[in-house]
Every structure is written in C-alpha cells, then in structure tokens.
Coordinates of C-alpha atoms in Angstrom, one line a residue:
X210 CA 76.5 115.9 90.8
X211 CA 73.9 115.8 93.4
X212 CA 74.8 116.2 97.3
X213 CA 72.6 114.1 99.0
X214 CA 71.0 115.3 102.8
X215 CA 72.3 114.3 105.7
X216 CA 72.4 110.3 106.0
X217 CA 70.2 108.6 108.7
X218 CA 72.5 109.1 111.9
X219 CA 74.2 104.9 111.5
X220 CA 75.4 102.8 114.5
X221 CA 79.1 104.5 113.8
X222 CA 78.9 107.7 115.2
X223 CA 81.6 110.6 115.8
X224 CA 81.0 113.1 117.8
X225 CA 80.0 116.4 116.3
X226 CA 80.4 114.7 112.7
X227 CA 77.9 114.9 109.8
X228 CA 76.8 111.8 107.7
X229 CA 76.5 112.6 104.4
X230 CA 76.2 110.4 101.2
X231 CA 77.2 112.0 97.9
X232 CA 76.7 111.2 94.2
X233 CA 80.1 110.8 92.3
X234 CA 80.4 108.9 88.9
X235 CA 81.4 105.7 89.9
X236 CA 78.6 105.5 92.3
X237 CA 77.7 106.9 96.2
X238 CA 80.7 107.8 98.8
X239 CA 79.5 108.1 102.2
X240 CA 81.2 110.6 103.9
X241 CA 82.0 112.2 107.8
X242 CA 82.2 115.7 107.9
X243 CA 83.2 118.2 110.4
X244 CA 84.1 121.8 110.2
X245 CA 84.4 124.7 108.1
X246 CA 87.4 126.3 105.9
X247 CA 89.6 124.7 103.4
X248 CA 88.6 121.2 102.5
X249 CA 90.7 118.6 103.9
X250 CA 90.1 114.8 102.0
X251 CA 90.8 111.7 104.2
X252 CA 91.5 108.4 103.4
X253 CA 91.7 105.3 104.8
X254 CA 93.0 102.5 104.3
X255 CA 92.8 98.5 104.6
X256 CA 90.6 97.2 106.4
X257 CA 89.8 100.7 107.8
X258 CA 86.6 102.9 107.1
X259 CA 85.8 106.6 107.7
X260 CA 85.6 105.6 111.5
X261 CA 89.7 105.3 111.5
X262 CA 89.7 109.0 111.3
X263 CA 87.5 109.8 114.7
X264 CA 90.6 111.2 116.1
X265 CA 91.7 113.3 113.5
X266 CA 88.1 115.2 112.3
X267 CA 87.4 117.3 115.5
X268 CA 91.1 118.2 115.6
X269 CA 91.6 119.1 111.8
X270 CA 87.9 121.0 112.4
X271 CA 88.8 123.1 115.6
X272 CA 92.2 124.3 113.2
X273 CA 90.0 125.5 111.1
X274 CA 89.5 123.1 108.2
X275 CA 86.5 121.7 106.6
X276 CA 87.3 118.0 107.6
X277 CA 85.9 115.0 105.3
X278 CA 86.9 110.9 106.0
X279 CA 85.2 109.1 103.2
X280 CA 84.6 105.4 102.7
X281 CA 86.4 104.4 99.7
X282 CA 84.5 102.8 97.3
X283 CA 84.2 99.0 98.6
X284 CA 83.7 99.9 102.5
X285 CA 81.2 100.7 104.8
X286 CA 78.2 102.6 102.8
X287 CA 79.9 103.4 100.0
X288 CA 79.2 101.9 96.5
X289 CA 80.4 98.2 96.3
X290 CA 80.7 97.5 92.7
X291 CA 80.9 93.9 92.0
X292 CA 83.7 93.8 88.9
X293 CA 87.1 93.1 90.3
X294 CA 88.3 96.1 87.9
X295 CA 86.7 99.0 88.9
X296 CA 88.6 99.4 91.9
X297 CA 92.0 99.9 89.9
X298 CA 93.9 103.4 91.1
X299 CA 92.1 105.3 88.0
X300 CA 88.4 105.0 89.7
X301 CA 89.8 106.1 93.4
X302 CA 90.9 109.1 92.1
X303 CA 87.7 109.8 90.0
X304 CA 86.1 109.1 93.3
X305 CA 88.0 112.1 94.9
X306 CA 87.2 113.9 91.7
X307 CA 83.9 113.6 92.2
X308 CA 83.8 114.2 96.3
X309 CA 85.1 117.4 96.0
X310 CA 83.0 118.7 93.1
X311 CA 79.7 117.3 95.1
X312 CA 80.7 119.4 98.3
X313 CA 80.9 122.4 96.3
X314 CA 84.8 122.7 95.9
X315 CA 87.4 123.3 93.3
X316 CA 90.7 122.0 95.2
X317 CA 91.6 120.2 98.6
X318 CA 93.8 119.3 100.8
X319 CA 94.2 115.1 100.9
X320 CA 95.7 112.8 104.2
X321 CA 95.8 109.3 103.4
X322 CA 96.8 106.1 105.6
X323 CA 98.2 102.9 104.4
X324 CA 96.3 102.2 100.8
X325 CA 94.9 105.6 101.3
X326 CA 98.3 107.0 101.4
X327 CA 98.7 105.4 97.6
X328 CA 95.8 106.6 96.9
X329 CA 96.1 110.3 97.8
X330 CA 99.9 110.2 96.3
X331 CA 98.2 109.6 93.3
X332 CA 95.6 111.7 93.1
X333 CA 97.8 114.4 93.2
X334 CA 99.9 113.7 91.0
X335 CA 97.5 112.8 88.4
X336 CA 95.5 115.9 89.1
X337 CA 98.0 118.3 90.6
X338 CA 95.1 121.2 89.7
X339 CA 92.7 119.6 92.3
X340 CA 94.9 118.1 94.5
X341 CA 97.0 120.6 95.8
X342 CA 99.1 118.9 98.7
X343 CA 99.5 115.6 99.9
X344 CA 99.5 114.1 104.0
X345 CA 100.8 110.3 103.8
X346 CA 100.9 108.4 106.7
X347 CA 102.4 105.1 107.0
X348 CA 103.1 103.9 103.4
X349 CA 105.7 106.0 101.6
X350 CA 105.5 107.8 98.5
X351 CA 107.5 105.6 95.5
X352 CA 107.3 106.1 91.8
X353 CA 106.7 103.8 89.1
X354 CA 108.6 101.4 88.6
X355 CA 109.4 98.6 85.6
X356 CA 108.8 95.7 87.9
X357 CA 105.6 94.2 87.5
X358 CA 104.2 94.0 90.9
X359 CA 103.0 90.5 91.0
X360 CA 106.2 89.5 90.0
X361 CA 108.1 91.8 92.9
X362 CA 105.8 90.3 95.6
X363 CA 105.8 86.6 94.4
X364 CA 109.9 87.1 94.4
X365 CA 109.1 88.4 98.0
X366 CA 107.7 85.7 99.2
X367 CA 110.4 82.8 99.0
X368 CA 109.7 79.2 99.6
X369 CA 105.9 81.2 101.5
X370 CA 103.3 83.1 100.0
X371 CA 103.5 87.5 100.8
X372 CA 100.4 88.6 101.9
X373 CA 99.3 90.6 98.7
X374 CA 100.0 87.3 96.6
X375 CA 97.4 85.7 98.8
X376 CA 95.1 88.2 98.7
X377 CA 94.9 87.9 94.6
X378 CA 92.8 85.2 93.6
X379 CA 89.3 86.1 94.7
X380 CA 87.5 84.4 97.1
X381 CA 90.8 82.8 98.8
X382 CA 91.0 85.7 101.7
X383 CA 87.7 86.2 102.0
X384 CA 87.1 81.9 103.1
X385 CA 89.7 82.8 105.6
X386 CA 88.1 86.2 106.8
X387 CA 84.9 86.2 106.7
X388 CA 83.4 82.7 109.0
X389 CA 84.4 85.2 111.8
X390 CA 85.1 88.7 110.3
X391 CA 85.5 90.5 113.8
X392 CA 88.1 87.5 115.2
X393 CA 90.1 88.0 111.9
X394 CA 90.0 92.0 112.4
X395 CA 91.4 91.5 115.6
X396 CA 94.2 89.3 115.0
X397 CA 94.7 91.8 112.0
X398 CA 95.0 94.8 114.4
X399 CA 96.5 93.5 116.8
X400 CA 99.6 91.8 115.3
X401 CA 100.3 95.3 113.2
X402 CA 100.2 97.6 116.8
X403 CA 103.5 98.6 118.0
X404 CA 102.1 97.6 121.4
X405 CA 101.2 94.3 120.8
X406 CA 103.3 92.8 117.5
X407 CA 104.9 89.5 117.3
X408 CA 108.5 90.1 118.3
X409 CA 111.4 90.4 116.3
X410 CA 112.4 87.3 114.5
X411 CA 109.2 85.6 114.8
X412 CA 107.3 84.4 111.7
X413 CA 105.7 87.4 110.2
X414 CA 102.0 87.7 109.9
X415 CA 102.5 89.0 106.2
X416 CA 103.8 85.8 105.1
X417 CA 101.9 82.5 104.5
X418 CA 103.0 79.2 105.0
X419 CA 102.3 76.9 102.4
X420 CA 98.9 75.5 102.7
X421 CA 97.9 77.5 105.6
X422 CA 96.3 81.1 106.5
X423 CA 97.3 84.8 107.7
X424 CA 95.6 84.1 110.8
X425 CA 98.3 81.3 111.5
X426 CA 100.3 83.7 112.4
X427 CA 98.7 86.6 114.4
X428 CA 99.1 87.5 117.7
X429 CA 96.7 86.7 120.3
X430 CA 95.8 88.0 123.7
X431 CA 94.6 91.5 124.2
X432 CA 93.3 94.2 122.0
X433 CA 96.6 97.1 121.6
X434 CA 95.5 100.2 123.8
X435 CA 94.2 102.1 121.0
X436 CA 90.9 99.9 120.2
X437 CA 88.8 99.3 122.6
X438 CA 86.2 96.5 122.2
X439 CA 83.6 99.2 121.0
X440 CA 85.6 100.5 118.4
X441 CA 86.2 96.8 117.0
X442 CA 82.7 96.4 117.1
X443 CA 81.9 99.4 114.9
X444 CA 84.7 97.8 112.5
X445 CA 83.0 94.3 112.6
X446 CA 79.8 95.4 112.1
X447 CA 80.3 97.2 109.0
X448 CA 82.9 94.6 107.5
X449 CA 80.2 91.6 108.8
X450 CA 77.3 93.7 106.5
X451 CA 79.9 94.3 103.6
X452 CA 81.7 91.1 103.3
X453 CA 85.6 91.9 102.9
X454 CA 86.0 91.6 98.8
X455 CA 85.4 95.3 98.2
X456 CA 88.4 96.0 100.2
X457 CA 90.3 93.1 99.4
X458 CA 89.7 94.2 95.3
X459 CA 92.0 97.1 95.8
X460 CA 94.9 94.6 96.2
X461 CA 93.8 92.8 93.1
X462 CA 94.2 95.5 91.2
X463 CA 97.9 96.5 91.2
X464 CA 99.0 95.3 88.2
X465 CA 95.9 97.0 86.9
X466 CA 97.6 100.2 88.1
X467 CA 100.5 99.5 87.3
X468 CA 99.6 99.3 83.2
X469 CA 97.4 102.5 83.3
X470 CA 100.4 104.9 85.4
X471 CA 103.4 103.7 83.1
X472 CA 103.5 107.1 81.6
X473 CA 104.4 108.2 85.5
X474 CA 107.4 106.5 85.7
X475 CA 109.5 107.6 87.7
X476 CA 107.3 110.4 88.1
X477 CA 108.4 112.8 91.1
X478 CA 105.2 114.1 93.5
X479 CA 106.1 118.0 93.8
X480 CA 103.0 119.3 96.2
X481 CA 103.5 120.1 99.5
X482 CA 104.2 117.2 101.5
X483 CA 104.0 115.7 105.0
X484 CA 105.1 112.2 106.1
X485 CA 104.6 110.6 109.1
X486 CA 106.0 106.8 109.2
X487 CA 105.9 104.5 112.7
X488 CA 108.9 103.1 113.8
X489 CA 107.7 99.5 114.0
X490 CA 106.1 99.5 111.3
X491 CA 106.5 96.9 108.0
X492 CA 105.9 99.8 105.6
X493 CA 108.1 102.2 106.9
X494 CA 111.0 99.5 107.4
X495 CA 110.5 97.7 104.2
X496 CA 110.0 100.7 102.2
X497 CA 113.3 102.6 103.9
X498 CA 115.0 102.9 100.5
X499 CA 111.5 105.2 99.3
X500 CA 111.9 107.1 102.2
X501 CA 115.9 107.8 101.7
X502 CA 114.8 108.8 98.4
X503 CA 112.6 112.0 99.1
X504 CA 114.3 114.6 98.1
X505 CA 114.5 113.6 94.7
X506 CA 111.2 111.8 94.5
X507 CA 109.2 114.1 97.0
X508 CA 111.1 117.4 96.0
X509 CA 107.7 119.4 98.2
X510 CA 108.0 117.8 101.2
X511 CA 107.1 120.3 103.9
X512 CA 109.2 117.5 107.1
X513 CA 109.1 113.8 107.7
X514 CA 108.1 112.0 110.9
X515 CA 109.1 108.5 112.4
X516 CA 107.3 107.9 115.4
X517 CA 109.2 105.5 118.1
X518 CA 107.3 102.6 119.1
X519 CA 104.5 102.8 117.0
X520 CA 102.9 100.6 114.9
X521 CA 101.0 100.7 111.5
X522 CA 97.8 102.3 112.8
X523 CA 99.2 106.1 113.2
X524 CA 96.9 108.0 113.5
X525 CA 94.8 105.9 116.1
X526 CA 97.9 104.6 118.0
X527 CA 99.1 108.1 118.0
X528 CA 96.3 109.9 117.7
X529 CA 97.5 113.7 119.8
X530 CA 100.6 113.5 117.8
X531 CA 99.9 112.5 114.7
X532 CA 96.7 115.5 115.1
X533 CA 100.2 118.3 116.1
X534 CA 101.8 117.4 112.8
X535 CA 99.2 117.2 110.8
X536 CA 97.9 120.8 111.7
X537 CA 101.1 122.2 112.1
X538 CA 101.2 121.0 108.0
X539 CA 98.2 122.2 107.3
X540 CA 98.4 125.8 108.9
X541 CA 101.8 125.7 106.8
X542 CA 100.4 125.0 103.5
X543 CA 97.4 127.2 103.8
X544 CA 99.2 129.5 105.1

C-alpha cells in the first residue's frame, strides 16, 4: 500500500515526532513516529489516542527503536468506519497488518495499553510471523474462553448494569458522553488514577445504577498529576471532532470476537512477553486469576511488573518507569 507524506503538523503535537498517515486495507491509520531501528507498534487504548504515548516515543527512539503510536481505527484521524462490525478484533489486527507493510517492514515489536493490550495479544498470536513479541500494560493476557462475554459481564453486574453492558447498545453512551465530551473525559480519567480514585468501598465508576449514568459515579475535584489541563484539551479536542462511537464500537464487538477466535481456545501466547500491571488498578485486580496463570498461558514472558500506587493509565502515570522496563524488554528481545 501507499505511504502517504508527512501529515499537516495537527494541534496534537509531540516533540521530535513525525505525522504520518498510511494506507492499510481497512482504510487510513494516522500515525506518530519517532526514531530509527527495529519497529516498535503502539497501541492505545479506550478513550486514548496516539497522544497517550508522548512519554514513551522519545524514550523507545533514544534506545534505539523505530517508535510508531497509531490511532486505532475509530480515533483521532484514523478511518472511522460507520458499521458497528468492522471494528471486531479480526480488522485491528489487519490494521497492524497493514501498518507495518506500509512503513516498509516485515515484523515488529507491539506495546499495547488497556484495549490495545487485547489488541496486540492478539495480533501475535494470530500472526506470530509478523508479530514477534508482545508489551501489555494494564489489561492481562487470557485465553478464550466458553463463556459468552455478554453473558459473563451481565452476570457481573448484579442487581446494576457493568460498564461494558452499558456501553453495548449504540447510542446509549454516547447521549451520556458526548453533551460535554471533555467533562466526561475528565471524570473518566480521573476516577481510574491511582492518585485521585474513589476510595475503597465506594460505589464503583464501572457499575451503573439502574436508570442512571457512569458519570454518577466519578470522582470530582482535580485533574490526577499526570494530565495537565493541556493534555485534556488535546484529548477533548480530538474526541469533540470524532464523536466517541468509534471508540465505543470496540466494546460492541466482543461477542463478535469471541465467535471468530473460538478456534484459539485456550490458546497459549508464546512470544516474548512483558507485563506491567498497576496496583490500583480494576484490571489488574479483577483479572488476578489471568495473571496467576502465566506461566502456563504466557509460557514467553520475559518478567512481570505491578506498580504500587498506580492507577490504570501506566504509562502516563508512570511514565520514567514504565519507559526503564519497557527498554530494558526491548534491548532483551532484540538482543
């Protein structure tokens, strides 16, 4: 496919990073890149873009890596397809496909947060010839397994609704979100930072009480450390231009993906792995059992990281030691 030139420089800059937009299949990525060497793949993950790895590009450059955060498909100025469908787990990893054979490459190196952690787990282990290790930060690595996910999260939720229930039906989320997109982000942030989190025992963000909204339950008061207001405004603005159903489309899709990976079940990931987990965080508590499970599940795993006191974002909450492991890994793997 086609390499586009350099993008117009946008509003969201990074320092000594390289717009670029790129032809794949499924449409345009937009990508950030930085550096020279072996191609490292990042991806973000909800509500995130590109931006979310600022921290990590320069660091993952100066170790000698060619460095690349893309917008998944559905974000910033990447393709937005409109059918709820083609943002099932199949088309993400096309998309990765088809980043690295527009940048001239035949294999890389991929670091995913939250969805972007799923999504990097599996593109290596559907193509293991391409994808030739694996970075996941924040959500752990689990097979599949026979429980229909819709079914698994509405048993989550009890007598209230689990976030990724909510999020389903189209439109629903995005009546709450989008009358104030950048209030919504920062009640989203905010309540998921290790700094500033509802205490323990509190209701939970991630649950909805009948008849009301996620925003019911964030926190308020000040932004957490890590974003200040002009990083939320380079979030805002691009979610206020995009609307939040591209993103949101990845969580209607599970049961999707859950149908085209049953012949993976159960499947172990066998690249070279890092994981890097915060303490606080939902995903790393919830999903302890995945993480107990590693060496069977994630027989490559190179070492695994729980960071104390930190929250969901990692890598911006932690951004100097979350940038020591990950090029410690990398040197590793490359080595």
């Amino acid at each position: 496919m086609p390499q586009h030139a350099p993008a117009a420089e946008p509003s969201t800059t990074v320092p000594g990073a390289v717009h670029r937009l790129v032809d794949v299949p499924g449409g345009r990525i937009h990508l950030l890149e930085q550096g020279t060497g072996p191609l490292v793949l990042m991806i973000h993950g909800f509500p995130e873009t590109s931006y979310s790895w600022r921290h990590q590009l320069s660091a993952v450059a100066a170790a000698g890596f060619r460095a690349v955060a893309l917008d998944v498909r559905g974000y910033g100025r990447s393709s937005a397809p409109a059918p709820v469908d083609a943002y099932r787990m199949t088309a993400h990893v096309a998309d990765n496909v088809g980043v690295v054979h527009a940048l001239g490459e035949e294999t890389a190196t991929l670091v995913g947060h939250d969805w972007g952690s799923s999504i990097a787990a599996d593109s290596a282990l559907l193509r293991p010839d391409m994808f030739t290790a694996a970075a996941l930060l924040s959500v752990p690595y689990a097979p599949w397994n026979p429980v229909r996910p819709t079914d698994g999260f509405a048993r989550i939720g009890g007598d209230e609704e689990f976030y990724v229930s909510y999020f389903q039906q189209p439109g629903r989320a995005e009546a709450e979100i989008e009358p104030d997109v950048r209030g919504w982000l920062s009640g989203f942030y905010t309540s998921l930072s290790g700094d500033t989190m509802p205490p323990p025992g509190t209701d939970s963000p991630f649950f909805v009480p009948a008849g009301g909204t996620m925003r019911d339950r964030f926190t308020g008061g000040a932004l957490p450390s890590w974003l200040p207001q002009a990083d939320l405004d380079v979030y805002s603005a691009d979610f206020e231009r995009t609307g939040l159903t591209g993103a949101l489309n990845r969580y209607r899709n599970v049961d999707r993906d859950w149908e085209d990976l049953a012949a993976w079940d159960g499947a172990r990931l066998t690249c070279p792995a890092l994981f890097i987990g915060g303490a606080l965080d939902s995903s790393t508590t919830w999903m302890a059992d995945a993480i107990a499970a590693y060496p069977t599940t994630l027989p490559g795993l190179v070492s695994s990281h729980i960071l104390e006191g930190c929250g969901h974002w990692i890598q911006q909450e932690r951004p100097e030691e979350v940038n020591a492991l990950l090029t410690k890994w990398l040197h590793t793997v490359h080595a």
